[in-house]
């Protein structure tokens, strides 16, 4: 009987089976217990011997069960913890959080560059009047930019600003020189193809002080180019025309292997100073304006300007 019990105990794989075995042998109606009960039926002289035998059997089985129980419960504990265990070496699941649009990033980068040079960021309205957008900026009545073919008009006198230069006008009217400001913002023109959008983003820079020369302009442009396009970039000035600057320049930036035309610049025209009540014999200044989309396209090799407004998540995630 003991051998049989031991064999069963050895085979037991979990605590439930083991408990069943215990009940089978040592329970109230168990095999060992019923042997005990037979004791009374035996003749007096055989009882002690038999009793000792059954007791031995009981103790042996109980001890064996106890050992096995220890073993099994340790194992079951292990299995339970293995199931609950967390592999702390696995990489965490990343939450996809949004980020600034590439244009906002470029705008911020440029703002930071100019702020570090002592400029202040100023903003103004996108709905302008023709005086701030054209007249104050010395733009003659016959200028093509004034044409309804080129600009978005609400009325004869109200339009969507075609550049952020009117912000400079508003600031000059409000303050006295010297002045060092940058004005980023959306501007509107009737244009649409792979390099033009009817709504795009400009940043204009204006610096006014006494004895400002083209050298100051060139230095500022070079500093800006180096900081956004890299140490090796160079800047080239080509004669051009804008109503509000004299002389005026197209600015090319050397970028790796080609010259790219990315901005317009010049020395503030004395007529602009007169229009805002600054003395042109006392004050001088430079101004330049750049398209942020153009800067981002050059910097990141983006081919189609329309990508900026397509909201294609695959495109946006790249930057
Ligand atoms: N306002 C001009 C434009 O929109 C850019 C410019 C700014 C040119 C300042 C010269 C000086 O094209």
Short mmCIF file of C-alpha atoms and ligand atoms in Angstrom, two decimals:
data_model
loop_
_atom_site.label_atom_id
_atom_site.label_comp_id
_atom_site.label_asym_id
_atom_site.label_seq_id
_atom_site.Cartn_x
_atom_site.Cartn_y
_atom_site.Cartn_z
CA UNK A 1 0.00 0.00 0.00
CA UNK A 2 2.81 2.40 0.93
CA UNK A 3 4.69 1.68 -2.32
CA UNK A 4 1.52 2.25 -4.29
CA UNK A 5 0.90 5.57 -2.57
CA UNK A 6 4.49 6.70 -3.11
CA UNK A 7 4.29 5.93 -6.78
CA UNK A 8 1.11 7.94 -7.12
CA UNK A 9 2.61 10.82 -5.19
CA UNK A 10 5.69 10.88 -7.40
CA UNK A 11 3.52 11.12 -10.50
CA UNK A 12 1.39 13.95 -9.16
CA UNK A 13 1.83 17.10 -11.26
CA UNK A 14 -0.21 19.66 -9.36
CA UNK A 15 -1.57 20.41 -5.92
CA UNK A 16 -5.11 19.28 -6.80
CA UNK A 17 -3.96 15.78 -7.74
CA UNK A 18 -1.79 15.64 -4.67
CA UNK A 19 -4.72 16.57 -2.44
CA UNK A 20 -6.85 13.85 -4.03
CA UNK A 21 -4.13 11.36 -3.22
CA UNK A 22 -4.04 12.56 0.36
CA UNK A 23 -7.81 12.10 0.69
CA UNK A 24 -7.57 8.68 -0.92
CA UNK A 25 -5.06 7.39 1.65
CA UNK A 26 -5.27 9.54 4.73
CA UNK A 27 -8.76 11.04 4.53
CA UNK A 28 -11.58 10.06 6.91
CA UNK A 29 -12.59 7.28 4.57
CA UNK A 30 -9.11 6.81 3.22
CA UNK A 31 -7.34 3.49 2.79
CA UNK A 32 -4.94 3.98 5.72
CA UNK A 33 -7.68 5.33 7.98
CA UNK A 34 -9.90 2.31 7.30
CA UNK A 35 -6.99 0.01 8.15
CA UNK A 36 -6.84 1.77 11.52
CA UNK A 37 -10.50 1.05 12.01
CA UNK A 38 -9.83 -2.66 11.41
CA UNK A 39 -7.62 -2.63 14.50
CA UNK A 40 -10.60 -3.31 16.79
CA UNK A 41 -11.46 -6.47 14.92
CA UNK A 42 -8.04 -7.98 15.55
CA UNK A 43 -7.17 -10.16 18.50
CA UNK A 44 -5.70 -8.26 21.40
CA UNK A 45 -2.10 -9.50 20.99
CA UNK A 46 -1.85 -8.56 17.32
CA UNK A 47 -3.13 -5.06 17.81
CA UNK A 48 0.10 -3.24 18.87
CA UNK A 49 2.13 -4.69 16.03
CA UNK A 50 -0.53 -3.94 13.44
CA UNK A 51 -1.16 -0.54 14.87
CA UNK A 52 2.53 0.38 14.71
CA UNK A 53 2.66 -0.84 11.11
CA UNK A 54 -0.33 1.22 10.03
CA UNK A 55 1.02 4.24 11.90
CA UNK A 56 4.35 3.89 10.11
CA UNK A 57 2.56 3.68 6.80
CA UNK A 58 0.53 6.76 7.64
CA UNK A 59 3.60 8.75 8.67
CA UNK A 60 5.61 7.70 5.65
CA UNK A 61 2.81 8.69 3.26
CA UNK A 62 2.17 11.96 5.09
CA UNK A 63 5.87 12.87 4.98
CA UNK A 64 6.07 12.01 1.31
CA UNK A 65 3.01 14.11 0.58
CA UNK A 66 4.46 17.04 2.52
CA UNK A 67 7.71 16.88 0.55
CA UNK A 68 5.90 16.67 -2.72
CA UNK A 69 3.62 19.51 -1.73
CA UNK A 70 6.61 21.76 -1.09
CA UNK A 71 8.03 20.86 -4.45
CA UNK A 72 4.78 21.39 -6.35
CA UNK A 73 3.82 24.65 -4.69
CA UNK A 74 7.25 26.13 -5.41
CA UNK A 75 6.82 25.11 -9.05
CA UNK A 76 3.30 26.51 -9.24
CA UNK A 77 4.45 29.79 -7.77
CA UNK A 78 7.15 30.03 -10.41
CA UNK A 79 4.65 29.37 -13.18
CA UNK A 80 2.32 31.99 -11.82
CA UNK A 81 5.07 34.63 -11.71
CA UNK A 82 6.28 33.73 -15.15
CA UNK A 83 2.81 34.44 -16.46
CA UNK A 84 2.69 37.79 -14.67
CA UNK A 85 6.24 38.75 -15.50
CA UNK A 86 7.02 41.87 -17.56
CA UNK A 87 10.05 41.89 -19.83
CA UNK A 88 11.63 45.17 -18.83
CA UNK A 89 14.19 44.88 -21.64
CA UNK A 90 11.50 45.28 -24.34
CA UNK A 91 11.32 48.73 -25.98
CA UNK A 92 8.34 50.77 -24.83
CA UNK A 93 5.36 51.42 -27.08
CA UNK A 94 5.83 54.98 -28.30
CA UNK A 95 2.91 57.37 -28.30
CA UNK A 96 2.78 59.23 -31.58
CA UNK A 97 2.65 62.86 -30.60
CA UNK A 98 2.36 65.61 -33.20
CA UNK A 99 5.06 68.09 -34.07
CA UNK A 100 5.37 71.52 -35.63
CA UNK A 101 4.71 71.78 -39.36
CA UNK A 102 7.91 72.11 -41.35
CA UNK A 103 7.09 75.72 -42.20
CA UNK A 104 6.59 76.60 -38.54
CA UNK A 105 9.93 74.96 -37.80
CA UNK A 106 11.70 77.00 -40.48
CA UNK A 107 9.95 80.16 -39.31
CA UNK A 108 11.02 79.55 -35.73
CA UNK A 109 14.58 78.79 -36.78
CA UNK A 110 14.78 82.08 -38.70
CA UNK A 111 13.13 84.04 -35.92
CA UNK A 112 15.70 82.66 -33.46
CA UNK A 113 18.55 83.66 -35.78
CA UNK A 114 17.28 87.23 -36.05
CA UNK A 115 16.36 87.52 -32.39
CA UNK A 116 19.95 86.52 -31.55
CA UNK A 117 21.11 89.40 -33.76
CA UNK A 118 18.92 91.85 -31.85
CA UNK A 119 15.83 91.93 -34.05
CA UNK A 120 12.29 91.89 -32.75
CA UNK A 121 9.42 89.83 -34.22
CA UNK A 122 6.37 91.93 -35.23
CA UNK A 123 3.14 90.83 -36.83
CA UNK A 124 0.34 92.60 -38.63
CA UNK A 125 -3.02 92.10 -40.34
CA UNK A 126 -3.47 89.87 -43.38
CA UNK A 127 -6.28 92.03 -44.68
CA UNK A 128 -4.62 95.28 -45.68
CA UNK A 129 -5.51 98.52 -47.36
CA UNK A 130 -3.83 99.65 -50.53
CA UNK A 131 -2.11 102.53 -48.75
CA UNK A 132 -0.11 100.29 -46.36
CA UNK A 133 0.40 97.58 -48.94
CA UNK A 134 1.41 99.81 -51.90
CA UNK A 135 1.30 103.61 -51.56
CA UNK A 136 3.39 103.97 -48.43
CA UNK A 137 5.87 101.61 -50.04
CA UNK A 138 6.34 103.91 -52.98
CA UNK A 139 4.55 101.55 -55.37
CA UNK A 140 3.24 103.57 -58.33
CA UNK A 141 -0.35 103.32 -59.51
CA UNK A 142 0.64 101.54 -62.70
CA UNK A 143 2.67 98.81 -60.91
CA UNK A 144 1.59 95.30 -62.03
CA UNK A 145 1.41 94.06 -58.39
CA UNK A 146 -1.59 96.35 -57.96
CA UNK A 147 -3.44 94.61 -60.74
CA UNK A 148 -6.53 92.59 -59.86
CA UNK A 149 -4.94 89.86 -61.96
CA UNK A 150 -2.13 89.60 -59.42
CA UNK A 151 -3.71 90.37 -56.07
CA UNK A 152 -6.87 89.40 -54.17
CA UNK A 153 -9.10 92.43 -53.63
CA UNK A 154 -12.17 92.68 -51.38
CA UNK A 155 -12.93 96.23 -52.46
CA UNK A 156 -11.02 98.87 -54.37
CA UNK A 157 -9.09 99.69 -51.21
CA UNK A 158 -9.01 96.44 -49.26
CA UNK A 159 -7.02 93.40 -50.25
CA UNK A 160 -5.15 90.42 -48.87
CA UNK A 161 -1.62 91.68 -48.30
CA UNK A 162 0.75 90.71 -51.10
CA UNK A 163 3.81 90.85 -48.83
CA UNK A 164 4.58 91.56 -45.17
CA UNK A 165 6.14 94.94 -45.98
CA UNK A 166 2.99 96.76 -44.76
CA UNK A 167 3.89 95.45 -41.27
CA UNK A 168 7.11 97.46 -41.56
CA UNK A 169 5.08 100.51 -42.56
CA UNK A 170 2.76 100.10 -39.57
CA UNK A 171 5.70 99.68 -37.21
CA UNK A 172 7.58 102.70 -38.61
CA UNK A 173 4.45 104.81 -38.16
CA UNK A 174 4.10 103.69 -34.55
CA UNK A 175 7.73 104.01 -33.46
CA UNK A 176 10.78 106.15 -33.86
CA UNK A 177 14.06 104.89 -35.35
CA UNK A 178 16.40 103.09 -34.79
CA UNK A 179 14.47 99.95 -35.61
CA UNK A 180 15.36 96.28 -36.07
CA UNK A 181 12.35 94.11 -36.85
CA UNK A 182 11.34 90.91 -38.64
CA UNK A 183 7.79 90.24 -39.72
CA UNK A 184 6.77 86.71 -40.59
CA UNK A 185 3.32 85.89 -41.92
CA UNK A 186 1.03 84.72 -44.66
CA UNK A 187 0.81 86.66 -47.88
CA UNK A 188 -1.42 86.25 -50.94
CA UNK A 189 -0.92 86.41 -54.69
CA UNK A 190 -2.79 85.05 -57.68
CA UNK A 191 -0.32 82.33 -58.56
CA UNK A 192 -0.44 78.57 -58.54
CA UNK A 193 2.03 75.99 -59.81
CA UNK A 194 4.77 73.72 -58.47
CA UNK A 195 6.79 76.71 -57.26
CA UNK A 196 4.01 79.19 -56.40
CA UNK A 197 1.07 79.10 -54.02
CA UNK A 198 -1.71 81.69 -53.83
CA UNK A 199 -1.07 81.76 -50.07
CA UNK A 200 2.51 81.53 -48.89
CA UNK A 201 4.67 82.62 -46.01
CA UNK A 202 7.09 85.50 -45.96
CA UNK A 203 9.53 86.92 -43.54
CA UNK A 204 10.70 90.48 -43.98
CA UNK A 205 13.58 92.08 -42.22
CA UNK A 206 13.99 95.82 -41.66
CA UNK A 207 16.91 97.59 -40.08
CA UNK A 208 16.99 101.36 -39.67
CA UNK A 209 19.71 103.42 -38.04
CA UNK A 210 22.17 106.17 -38.90
CA UNK A 211 24.77 105.33 -41.54
CA UNK A 212 23.42 101.92 -42.48
CA UNK A 213 25.14 100.69 -45.64
CA UNK A 214 25.03 97.76 -48.05
CA UNK A 215 27.80 96.19 -45.98
CA UNK A 216 25.36 95.81 -43.09
CA UNK A 217 22.87 94.24 -45.45
CA UNK A 218 25.39 91.82 -46.87
CA UNK A 219 26.74 90.85 -43.47
CA UNK A 220 23.25 90.13 -42.16
CA UNK A 221 22.40 88.06 -45.22
CA UNK A 222 25.63 86.08 -44.96
CA UNK A 223 25.12 85.45 -41.27
CA UNK A 224 21.58 84.26 -41.89
CA UNK A 225 22.63 82.01 -44.80
CA UNK A 226 25.41 80.41 -42.79
CA UNK A 227 23.10 79.68 -39.92
CA UNK A 228 20.28 78.12 -41.94
CA UNK A 229 22.15 76.57 -44.85
CA UNK A 230 25.54 75.84 -43.30
CA UNK A 231 29.00 77.37 -42.87
CA UNK A 232 29.91 76.96 -46.54
CA UNK A 233 27.01 78.90 -47.98
CA UNK A 234 27.71 82.19 -49.73
CA UNK A 235 25.57 85.13 -50.73
CA UNK A 236 25.53 87.06 -54.03
CA UNK A 237 23.81 90.38 -54.75
CA UNK A 238 22.42 91.04 -58.24
CA UNK A 239 20.92 94.39 -59.24
CA UNK A 240 17.15 94.36 -59.38
CA UNK A 241 14.19 96.63 -58.79
CA UNK A 242 11.65 97.13 -56.01
CA UNK A 243 9.65 100.34 -55.60
CA UNK A 244 10.47 100.52 -51.87
CA UNK A 245 14.24 100.05 -52.06
CA UNK A 246 17.01 101.87 -53.89
CA UNK A 247 19.29 100.27 -54.83
CA UNK A 248 17.54 96.89 -54.98
CA UNK A 249 18.95 93.39 -55.27
CA UNK A 250 17.99 89.84 -55.94
CA UNK A 251 19.90 87.68 -53.53
CA UNK A 252 21.33 84.33 -54.56
CA UNK A 253 22.57 81.85 -52.01
CA UNK A 254 25.30 79.37 -52.85
CA UNK A 255 23.99 76.06 -51.72
CA UNK A 256 26.33 73.11 -52.31
CA UNK A 257 26.73 73.38 -56.07
CA UNK A 258 24.38 76.08 -57.39
CA UNK A 259 23.28 79.64 -56.84
CA UNK A 260 19.65 79.78 -55.81
CA UNK A 261 17.59 82.92 -55.93
CA UNK A 262 15.71 83.04 -52.66
CA UNK A 263 15.15 86.64 -51.69
CA UNK A 264 14.77 90.28 -52.57
CA UNK A 265 16.57 93.07 -50.77
CA UNK A 266 17.71 96.65 -50.89
CA UNK A 267 18.34 99.92 -49.13
CA UNK A 268 15.12 101.58 -47.96
CA UNK A 269 13.98 104.16 -50.52
CA UNK A 270 13.97 107.76 -49.16
CA UNK A 271 10.37 108.09 -50.34
CA UNK A 272 9.33 105.35 -47.89
CA UNK A 273 10.97 107.29 -45.05
CA UNK A 274 9.11 110.42 -46.13
CA UNK A 275 5.80 108.52 -46.21
CA UNK A 276 6.18 107.45 -42.59
CA UNK A 277 7.62 110.77 -41.38
CA UNK A 278 11.27 109.78 -40.95
CA UNK A 279 13.95 112.21 -42.07
CA UNK A 280 15.69 110.54 -45.05
CA UNK A 281 18.79 112.68 -44.61
CA UNK A 282 19.23 111.39 -41.09
CA UNK A 283 18.12 107.76 -41.31
CA UNK A 284 19.10 104.94 -43.59
CA UNK A 285 18.23 101.28 -43.59
CA UNK A 286 18.14 97.97 -45.37
CA UNK A 287 15.26 95.59 -45.94
CA UNK A 288 14.92 92.13 -47.34
CA UNK A 289 12.18 89.58 -47.72
CA UNK A 290 12.22 85.87 -48.19
CA UNK A 291 9.68 83.14 -48.83
CA UNK A 292 9.74 80.53 -46.09
CA UNK A 293 8.49 77.82 -48.44
CA UNK A 294 11.40 78.62 -50.76
CA UNK A 295 13.88 78.40 -47.90
CA UNK A 296 12.44 75.07 -46.74
CA UNK A 297 12.47 73.71 -50.32
CA UNK A 298 16.12 74.61 -50.76
CA UNK A 299 17.14 73.37 -47.34
CA UNK A 300 15.31 70.05 -47.51
CA UNK A 301 15.24 69.39 -51.25
CA UNK A 302 11.46 69.61 -51.55
CA UNK A 303 10.44 69.71 -55.22
CA UNK A 304 6.79 70.76 -55.13
CA UNK A 305 5.64 73.74 -53.06
CA UNK A 306 2.14 72.27 -52.94
CA UNK A 307 3.43 69.54 -50.58
CA UNK A 308 3.33 72.12 -47.77
CA UNK A 309 -0.46 72.37 -47.92
CA UNK A 310 -1.42 68.82 -48.97
CA UNK A 311 -1.42 67.63 -45.36
CA UNK A 312 -0.04 64.28 -46.42
CA UNK A 313 1.01 62.73 -43.14
CA UNK A 314 3.85 60.81 -44.85
CA UNK A 315 5.32 64.09 -46.06
CA UNK A 316 4.82 65.88 -42.76
CA UNK A 317 6.39 63.05 -40.73
CA UNK A 318 9.64 63.46 -42.66
CA UNK A 319 10.41 66.81 -41.08
N1 LIG B 1 8.45 92.75 -50.47
C1 LIG B 1 9.21 92.07 -51.49
C2 LIG B 1 8.41 90.95 -52.06
O1 LIG B 1 7.41 90.60 -51.55
C3 LIG B 1 10.47 91.51 -50.93
C4 LIG B 1 11.40 92.59 -50.50
C5 LIG B 1 11.39 93.01 -49.18
C6 LIG B 1 12.26 93.18 -51.38
C7 LIG B 1 12.24 93.98 -48.78
C8 LIG B 1 13.13 94.17 -50.97
C9 LIG B 1 13.10 94.57 -49.68
O2 LIG B 1 8.78 90.41 -53.07
#
